[in-house]
XYZ file of C-alpha atoms in Angstrom:
506
model
C 18.656 30.548 -31.647
C 20.377 32.241 -28.710
C 19.155 29.454 -26.407
C 20.638 26.767 -28.645
C 23.930 28.653 -28.831
C 24.043 28.937 -25.047
C 23.303 25.231 -24.608
C 26.011 24.257 -27.096
C 28.470 26.598 -25.383
C 27.569 25.162 -21.976
C 27.991 21.612 -23.257
C 31.392 22.371 -24.802
C 32.525 24.138 -21.617
C 31.486 21.186 -19.441
C 33.141 18.723 -21.819
C 36.396 20.697 -21.805
C 36.340 20.988 -18.020
C 35.713 17.226 -17.708
C 38.554 16.502 -20.134
C 40.925 18.907 -18.346
C 40.066 17.623 -14.840
C 41.015 14.096 -15.894
C 44.381 14.947 -17.414
C 46.279 13.332 -14.498
C 44.205 10.164 -14.800
C 44.882 9.960 -18.552
C 48.590 10.573 -18.032
C 48.982 7.803 -15.445
C 46.855 5.469 -17.565
C 49.197 6.044 -20.517
C 52.039 4.595 -18.433
C 50.178 1.307 -17.984
C 50.333 -1.488 -20.577
C 47.113 -2.655 -22.197
C 45.363 -3.622 -25.436
C 44.845 -1.040 -28.206
C 41.805 1.216 -27.846
C 39.242 2.716 -30.217
C 38.096 6.358 -30.096
C 35.290 7.019 -27.575
C 34.502 3.345 -26.831
C 38.023 2.340 -25.759
C 38.050 -1.441 -25.213
C 34.284 -1.764 -24.643
C 33.651 -3.812 -27.783
C 35.721 -6.642 -26.309
C 32.979 -7.079 -23.713
C 29.937 -7.067 -25.971
C 28.186 -10.357 -26.694
C 27.187 -13.439 -24.767
C 28.406 -14.134 -21.256
C 30.472 -16.984 -22.644
C 32.132 -14.722 -25.210
C 32.873 -12.140 -22.517
C 34.469 -14.792 -20.319
C 36.676 -16.025 -23.173
C 37.716 -12.495 -24.152
C 38.479 -11.597 -20.540
C 40.578 -14.740 -20.099
C 42.477 -14.079 -23.319
C 43.200 -10.451 -22.430
C 44.266 -11.274 -18.871
C 46.554 -14.077 -20.047
C 48.147 -11.694 -22.562
C 48.598 -8.584 -20.423
C 48.790 -9.757 -16.789
C 49.830 -9.055 -14.071
C 48.859 -5.356 -14.363
C 47.244 -3.564 -17.302
C 44.638 -0.956 -18.166
C 41.359 -1.064 -20.072
C 39.130 1.789 -21.172
C 35.387 1.089 -21.014
C 34.343 4.288 -22.732
C 35.483 7.037 -20.320
C 35.950 4.599 -17.426
C 39.537 3.593 -16.652
C 39.872 0.017 -15.411
C 43.126 -1.332 -13.974
C 43.327 -5.135 -13.863
C 45.477 -6.931 -11.285
C 46.408 -10.575 -10.793
C 49.629 -10.533 -8.750
C 49.203 -11.208 -5.006
C 51.677 -8.467 -4.054
C 49.545 -5.859 -5.814
C 46.291 -7.376 -4.617
C 47.425 -7.224 -0.995
C 47.921 -3.468 -1.310
C 44.358 -3.049 -2.596
C 42.564 -5.289 -0.121
C 44.413 -4.066 2.969
C 44.065 -0.327 2.324
C 40.500 0.858 2.869
C 41.867 4.419 2.948
C 42.589 4.200 -0.772
C 40.043 1.654 -1.981
C 36.348 0.949 -1.501
C 33.826 -1.478 -2.989
C 33.453 -0.909 -6.746
C 30.374 0.703 -8.313
C 29.272 -2.693 -9.680
C 28.006 -3.410 -6.160
C 25.410 -0.681 -6.731
C 23.580 -3.159 -8.968
C 22.855 -5.177 -5.823
C 21.299 -2.296 -3.886
C 17.706 -2.851 -5.125
C 17.900 -6.313 -3.542
C 20.297 -5.895 -0.614
C 19.908 -2.198 0.183
C 22.733 -1.164 2.503
C 23.479 -4.621 3.844
C 26.994 -5.643 4.824
C 28.198 -6.400 1.290
C 27.157 -2.993 -0.096
C 27.579 -0.824 3.024
C 30.591 1.381 3.678
C 32.091 3.629 6.331
C 30.640 3.768 9.831
C 27.543 1.788 8.850
C 29.702 -1.104 7.644
C 31.807 -1.093 10.850
C 28.715 -1.048 13.045
C 26.938 -3.860 11.188
C 30.075 -5.987 10.864
C 30.566 -5.796 14.629
C 26.925 -6.713 15.154
C 26.930 -9.678 12.763
C 30.313 -11.247 13.592
C 29.076 -13.063 16.750
C 26.324 -14.777 14.730
C 29.009 -16.916 13.053
C 30.504 -18.237 16.295
C 31.211 -21.985 16.090
C 28.593 -22.757 18.757
C 25.959 -21.098 16.589
C 27.178 -22.802 13.417
C 26.844 -26.146 15.192
C 23.109 -25.483 15.613
C 22.725 -25.332 11.835
C 23.897 -28.924 11.263
C 20.421 -30.484 11.812
C 19.092 -28.141 9.112
C 21.841 -29.292 6.738
C 20.899 -32.887 7.528
C 17.163 -32.465 6.978
C 17.657 -30.849 3.591
C 20.339 -33.399 2.669
C 17.812 -36.184 3.280
C 15.508 -34.646 0.684
C 18.363 -34.083 -1.777
C 19.660 -37.656 -1.504
C 16.160 -39.035 -2.059
C 15.789 -36.919 -5.206
C 19.227 -37.893 -6.504
C 18.501 -41.611 -6.044
C 15.722 -41.293 -8.606
C 18.253 -40.105 -11.200
C 20.680 -43.015 -10.796
C 22.820 -43.689 -13.893
C 21.314 -40.683 -15.706
C 23.263 -37.632 -16.837
C 21.986 -34.762 -14.696
C 22.841 -31.095 -14.343
C 23.845 -31.231 -10.697
C 23.735 -27.425 -10.428
C 19.919 -27.497 -10.692
C 19.663 -29.826 -7.690
C 22.263 -27.926 -5.697
C 20.528 -24.621 -6.294
C 17.252 -25.830 -4.766
C 19.088 -27.485 -1.865
C 21.088 -24.308 -1.227
C 18.013 -22.082 -1.303
C 16.088 -24.314 1.102
C 19.029 -24.486 3.487
C 19.991 -20.824 3.392
C 16.378 -19.682 3.904
C 15.961 -21.915 6.934
C 19.296 -21.009 8.502
C 18.823 -17.313 7.700
C 15.193 -16.764 8.684
C 13.738 -19.999 9.993
C 11.644 -19.975 6.795
C 11.120 -23.198 4.828
C 10.316 -22.495 1.151
C 10.537 -26.254 0.378
C 11.907 -25.616 -3.089
C 13.189 -29.194 -3.321
C 9.674 -30.533 -2.729
C 7.735 -27.794 -4.481
C 9.500 -26.494 -7.556
C 6.871 -23.744 -7.936
C 7.667 -22.029 -4.628
C 7.099 -18.262 -5.211
C 10.030 -17.307 -2.991
C 12.403 -19.764 -4.676
C 11.259 -18.736 -8.162
C 11.668 -15.044 -7.327
C 15.140 -15.538 -5.849
C 16.297 -17.527 -8.877
C 14.906 -14.854 -11.209
C 16.599 -11.979 -9.351
C 19.926 -13.817 -9.315
C 19.629 -14.532 -13.044
C 18.819 -10.892 -13.872
C 21.676 -9.585 -11.713
C 24.122 -11.915 -13.462
C 22.926 -10.852 -16.923
C 23.064 -7.156 -16.108
C 26.733 -7.304 -15.149
C 27.447 -8.867 -18.560
C 25.700 -6.142 -20.591
C 27.404 -2.775 -20.435
C 24.438 -0.945 -22.002
C 22.320 -1.956 -18.980
C 24.652 -0.297 -16.467
C 22.577 2.888 -16.571
C 19.762 2.578 -14.010
C 17.306 4.676 -16.022
C 17.697 2.545 -19.157
C 17.711 -0.725 -17.222
C 14.491 0.098 -15.367
C 12.659 0.452 -18.694
C 13.731 -2.977 -19.948
C 11.779 -6.204 -19.506
C 14.486 -7.413 -17.113
C 14.128 -4.247 -15.052
C 10.371 -4.766 -14.717
C 10.804 -8.460 -13.858
C 13.363 -7.506 -11.219
C 10.880 -5.190 -9.502
C 8.172 -7.878 -9.453
C 10.502 -10.543 -8.069
C 11.975 -8.227 -5.426
C 8.459 -7.357 -4.271
C 7.893 -11.064 -3.509
C 11.275 -11.549 -1.793
C 11.104 -8.385 0.293
C 7.471 -9.021 1.169
C 8.222 -12.418 2.686
C 11.458 -11.449 4.442
C 9.936 -8.219 5.819
C 6.946 -10.123 7.197
C 9.241 -12.611 8.945
C 11.443 -9.859 10.410
C 8.410 -7.921 11.666
C 6.965 -11.015 13.322
C 10.267 -11.815 15.031
C 10.690 -8.221 16.208
C 7.156 -8.179 17.635
C 7.891 -11.406 19.502
C 11.089 -9.820 20.809
C 9.186 -6.743 21.980
C 6.626 -8.935 23.765
C 9.340 -10.878 25.577
C 11.044 -7.673 26.695
C 7.737 -6.257 27.976
C 7.318 -9.426 30.047
C 10.705 -8.856 31.660
C 12.362 -11.783 29.878
C 16.158 -11.472 29.591
C 16.595 -11.649 25.816
C 20.275 -12.504 26.120
C 19.414 -15.603 28.143
C 16.301 -16.679 26.248
C 16.953 -19.548 23.885
C 15.074 -18.223 20.873
C 12.484 -15.753 19.731
C 9.155 -17.431 19.116
C 8.079 -20.998 18.858
C 11.105 -22.538 17.110
C 13.936 -23.769 19.287
C 16.357 -23.906 16.362
C 17.726 -20.386 16.131
C 18.206 -18.883 12.697
C 20.678 -16.161 11.708
C 17.812 -13.679 12.149
C 17.221 -14.794 15.758
C 20.864 -14.299 16.658
C 20.985 -10.954 14.868
C 17.960 -9.731 16.823
C 19.486 -10.978 20.090
C 22.739 -9.159 19.400
C 20.902 -5.955 18.467
C 18.390 -6.081 21.341
C 19.891 -2.950 22.923
C 20.214 -1.020 19.645
C 17.046 0.968 19.020
C 18.441 2.541 15.833
C 18.054 -0.638 13.769
C 14.872 -0.663 11.703
C 12.932 -3.531 10.144
C 14.569 -2.598 6.844
C 18.080 -2.670 8.357
C 17.534 -6.186 9.675
C 15.831 -7.351 6.493
C 18.723 -6.090 4.362
C 21.229 -8.106 6.398
C 19.086 -11.243 6.117
C 18.761 -10.736 2.348
C 22.537 -10.237 2.121
C 23.147 -13.484 3.988
C 20.815 -15.286 1.591
C 22.373 -13.727 -1.522
C 25.969 -14.487 -0.548
C 25.147 -18.020 0.576
C 23.016 -19.720 -2.046
C 24.698 -19.098 -5.430
C 28.202 -19.548 -4.033
C 27.299 -22.877 -2.405
C 25.684 -24.076 -5.626
C 28.785 -23.204 -7.641
C 31.305 -24.714 -5.205
C 29.517 -28.037 -4.692
C 28.587 -28.521 -8.354
C 32.126 -27.951 -9.626
C 33.591 -30.098 -6.828
C 31.407 -33.081 -7.733
C 32.280 -32.633 -11.405
C 36.021 -32.570 -10.679
C 35.810 -35.580 -8.354
C 34.036 -37.436 -11.143
C 37.034 -36.749 -13.371
C 39.564 -37.807 -10.716
C 38.538 -41.211 -9.421
C 41.561 -41.749 -7.165
C 40.952 -38.418 -5.425
C 37.257 -39.234 -5.070
C 38.126 -42.607 -3.546
C 40.515 -41.032 -1.042
C 37.845 -38.527 -0.005
C 35.263 -41.312 0.324
C 37.590 -43.435 2.451
C 38.229 -40.469 4.730
C 34.475 -40.029 5.231
C 34.157 -43.752 6.021
C 37.023 -43.620 8.498
C 35.472 -40.666 10.330
C 31.782 -41.577 10.219
C 32.037 -45.347 9.860
C 29.770 -47.685 7.902
C 26.761 -47.148 10.152
C 23.842 -44.960 9.172
C 24.433 -42.454 11.954
C 24.203 -38.754 11.237
C 27.293 -36.716 10.452
C 28.030 -34.455 13.419
C 29.641 -31.050 13.709
C 32.699 -32.666 15.325
C 33.005 -35.071 12.380
C 33.360 -32.161 9.980
C 36.537 -30.859 11.621
C 38.169 -34.251 10.965
C 37.440 -34.265 7.220
C 40.758 -32.692 6.237
C 41.035 -34.231 2.776
C 37.423 -33.401 1.929
C 38.183 -29.798 2.872
C 41.274 -29.798 0.652
C 39.121 -31.000 -2.259
C 36.789 -28.048 -1.731
C 39.672 -25.574 -1.493
C 41.251 -26.923 -4.663
C 37.916 -26.529 -6.445
C 37.833 -22.912 -5.294
C 41.266 -22.503 -6.839
C 40.295 -24.051 -10.188
C 36.783 -22.569 -10.335
C 36.616 -19.676 -7.836
C 32.999 -18.865 -7.022
C 33.759 -15.177 -7.542
C 36.301 -14.760 -10.316
C 36.582 -10.952 -10.283
C 36.598 -8.511 -7.339
C 35.950 -4.824 -8.179
C 37.253 -1.906 -6.140
C 37.167 1.874 -6.639
C 40.411 3.783 -6.156
C 39.708 6.862 -3.999
C 43.204 8.344 -3.963
C 46.382 8.078 -6.012
C 48.613 5.238 -4.826
C 51.953 3.797 -5.938
C 52.000 0.131 -6.828
C 55.507 -1.184 -7.576
C 56.494 0.324 -10.953
C 53.175 2.094 -11.542
C 50.880 4.670 -9.976
C 47.142 4.045 -9.876
C 45.161 7.258 -10.384
C 42.255 8.322 -8.196
C 38.957 7.607 -9.914
C 39.936 4.378 -11.641
C 38.210 1.034 -11.156
C 40.426 -1.846 -10.016
C 39.488 -5.375 -11.067
C 41.164 -8.228 -9.192
C 41.148 -11.276 -11.467
C 40.958 -14.163 -9.005
C 40.674 -16.742 -11.781
C 44.114 -15.685 -13.055
C 45.576 -15.244 -9.559
C 44.664 -18.815 -8.594
C 46.392 -20.205 -11.673
C 49.682 -18.390 -11.239
C 52.358 -21.088 -11.809
C 54.728 -19.236 -9.471
C 52.503 -20.275 -6.569
C 50.601 -23.207 -8.099
C 52.849 -25.306 -10.373
C 50.973 -27.130 -13.146
C 47.935 -24.944 -12.345
C 45.401 -26.747 -14.568
C 45.833 -30.034 -12.665
C 43.351 -30.744 -9.854
C 45.495 -31.546 -6.815
C 43.990 -31.158 -3.300
C 47.399 -31.655 -1.669
C 48.300 -28.108 -2.675
C 46.445 -27.263 0.529
C 48.497 -29.347 2.900
C 49.748 -27.032 5.678
C 53.366 -27.319 4.575
C 52.442 -26.227 1.033
C 50.225 -23.350 2.149
C 53.027 -21.916 4.298
C 55.289 -21.549 1.239
C 52.856 -19.331 -0.677
C 52.122 -15.628 -0.550
C 49.129 -15.111 1.798
C 47.216 -13.316 -0.961
C 47.879 -15.933 -3.659
C 44.619 -17.709 -2.733
C 41.648 -15.514 -1.823
C 38.370 -17.336 -2.609
C 36.637 -15.396 0.191
C 38.413 -12.108 -0.541
C 40.888 -10.948 2.143
C 41.714 -8.057 4.400
C 39.195 -6.258 6.641
C 36.310 -6.809 4.179
C 36.762 -10.544 3.727
C 33.702 -12.805 3.632
C 32.219 -12.932 7.127
C 30.302 -16.138 6.360
C 33.174 -18.249 5.022
C 33.108 -20.659 7.990
C 29.394 -21.200 7.506
C 29.952 -21.841 3.795
C 32.756 -24.338 4.309
C 30.935 -26.242 7.061
C 27.851 -26.595 4.902
C 29.911 -27.601 1.846
C 31.816 -30.245 3.826
C 28.571 -31.644 5.215
C 26.850 -32.080 1.878
C 29.964 -33.302 0.050
C 30.542 -35.941 2.734
C 26.874 -36.942 2.508
C 26.955 -37.364 -1.263
C 30.215 -39.320 -1.103
C 28.662 -41.675 1.478
C 25.731 -42.342 -0.807
C 26.975 -42.100 -4.384
C 29.855 -42.844 -6.692
C 30.348 -39.970 -9.138
C 31.359 -40.042 -12.795
C 31.456 -37.044 -15.152
C 28.731 -36.363 -17.698
C 31.105 -34.673 -20.142
C 34.778 -33.939 -20.669
C 36.266 -31.151 -18.604
C 37.082 -29.058 -21.665
C 33.427 -29.259 -22.736
C 32.286 -27.183 -19.759
C 31.577 -23.588 -20.750
C 32.330 -21.508 -17.649
C 30.919 -18.005 -17.409
C 31.371 -15.469 -14.662
C 29.281 -12.414 -13.886
C 28.832 -12.295 -10.145
C 29.265 -16.029 -9.447
C 31.073 -18.568 -11.647
C 28.720 -20.975 -13.430
C 28.695 -23.118 -16.566
C 26.651 -22.016 -19.583
C 25.847 -25.639 -20.465
C 25.276 -26.847 -16.905
C 27.496 -29.170 -14.876
C 26.687 -32.741 -15.963
C 27.502 -35.726 -13.753
C 26.279 -39.306 -13.297
C 25.559 -40.772 -9.870
C 25.487 -44.429 -8.890
C 24.268 -45.494 -5.453
C 26.829 -47.046 -3.109
C 24.129 -48.506 -0.824
C 21.287 -49.804 -2.928
C 19.660 -51.767 -0.159
C 19.953 -49.167 2.603
C 18.397 -45.833 3.334
C 20.270 -42.622 2.689
C 23.246 -41.851 4.911
C 23.039 -38.284 6.155
């Protein structure tokens, strides 16, 4: 009896201390506008249900309470932002803000790679990785884009005049391409739909997306006991097994070359392949750093793969869908590709891509309408004033990019798809943080040039080969957003060949 009394007393004491220690947070939160709350659960019930329901509720709440408001997810204070002036303060001040705890969900897959790392480790790895995205290195990836485009075009020709979910095709293309450019590994998912690596990567991505949508799975202990938690472990074992084996082999080859007195900095590549992957360049750049382990390198390769395949799938799928709905814009993009590449069957070159200005504007406008990442989380480490409000230390900040990109102050008639919003003279008139598809500030996306070059290449290739029409009305799409924006009912389009008698143009 005494033991129970002591435990109850201890619990009450801890609860009172917790409540008292957060009095400043509660006070500052009370000064922020926001929807009504319920005892204990706060606003959590608004985010229970399907991913589609969560997306609709989030959109409704943001549209009602923006540009700054608070939510209570149980005891967790969330401050939502959608004004570029506030967002700039968050993204430029690493002293006050760090990556949100949601990124911890990615640690089983990515470990302490660049996207989840912080502090000195992040600075060190960012400095190490930055040179791997130099334009001369990106140019070497173009033949890989071309080879995988050839396979994609051949597959798409077999679907002519059918309604297809283009996201399924883009996902396999993206995985094949990102694996080859990241590791020199060819899973051949487009040719072999039962590739263990491809299947495992798709499964992990799917589980990660679902977990973000289900608040009751945020606890690691509970999640690990679920079916999804067990499936995640099995799939990660496959992914990490393959990537670790590749990294070890490359590092052994590097060690052999060094023992033979070969100047690693001058050697073209590690091993038998002359096309250098991201991993090759990373190992070259880290040749003098003995602190990097196999796991360190593997985590950066996995991070590159994670950030590159789902985002590319989303961007290209939504772009093709929107071009199908806007025939005049599609025609202008097609004519630009023709004017740059010509009517011959020659390959698209790296230099061609820099000339595809309108194609690039189409991609940027898609990122405005359907940003690949619609919400950016940050943790507030210290109290900071933000215009008429003060954000308390310990709150979670959510940057709603979907709302930011549709702010009529910066994008008049925001629902309309209009690539000319991204003409230089129009960009110069806007707040620099009004459009942030790749985040912004010191922790912006390091691979954005890679992503845009690849997207321009494949979009130009598809435009050369196919005329696009939509498979459904725009309002019939059911967008959802966990980590990456997708559509719950797929992204249906119809393709018709432009060159029936010729081979694919890539």
